[in-house]
């Protein structure tokens, strides 16, 4: 039973908007594309493993928590999948990589060789799992549970080739996950099922949603690099204004409703939670102060979250 389902990463909505704002010649453009592809692949792989776990024949009661983000001091620890049973807790780190993965014991690096033969270095998922296990130990203590912890790195698809070995954390293909789980020790239950569910729900309640920030430093752009005005989300071209609420994309031949609201969201997400009316006028390509005042007064309140605030209305 899943007590916390996986949520679509917000970057899958934010990064396409950023790609529309950045000119394709910008040095950060490719990096954004690359991250978007890897987040998409990662999410797809995690969903695939979720479905395997959902349709497995379990012979023990179990509670599954997906995508748990917990703050540990100033840093976040992200745990892909946690399986609670009365006998143990299982920590799974899902990694969807294509090509060949080269592991070297528990060294902190993993090398990936792409199908094209390029070599890339990554943080080893093994060290990520070891960090997650440490965090889970703290969470279990907080929830009053005393259970052994097992862990694995899960590769969703068999097309990934693995070379080398890892010392402490096994690497398991998702097809072999039922066999791996059935081999985990299940002697006498160490906790009653109701108490286990209560504790797992308590641990799930520690989740803090991850809100990505600092796009400008990560992808090395400044305000002046970004395209202004209302942009068609489908094709990335500039849209023509029809009224304060409606724009039109001539390329897609489609109306765009509330293009100004989307543009203000882009400002909030990629530039700042604050906006001055002069900045709004420039960014939305508004003709004068009156139009800017109208937009800020009537539309800006529809920006939903964050520290969004308008200066000098
Ligand atoms: Zn379009």
XYZ file of C-alpha atoms and ligand atoms in Angstrom, residues 232 235 249 252, ligand 1:
5
model
C 3.586 30.826 -26.570
C 6.161 26.789 -29.779
C 0.200 32.894 -31.418
C 0.245 27.889 -33.765
Zn 2.847 28.959 -30.701
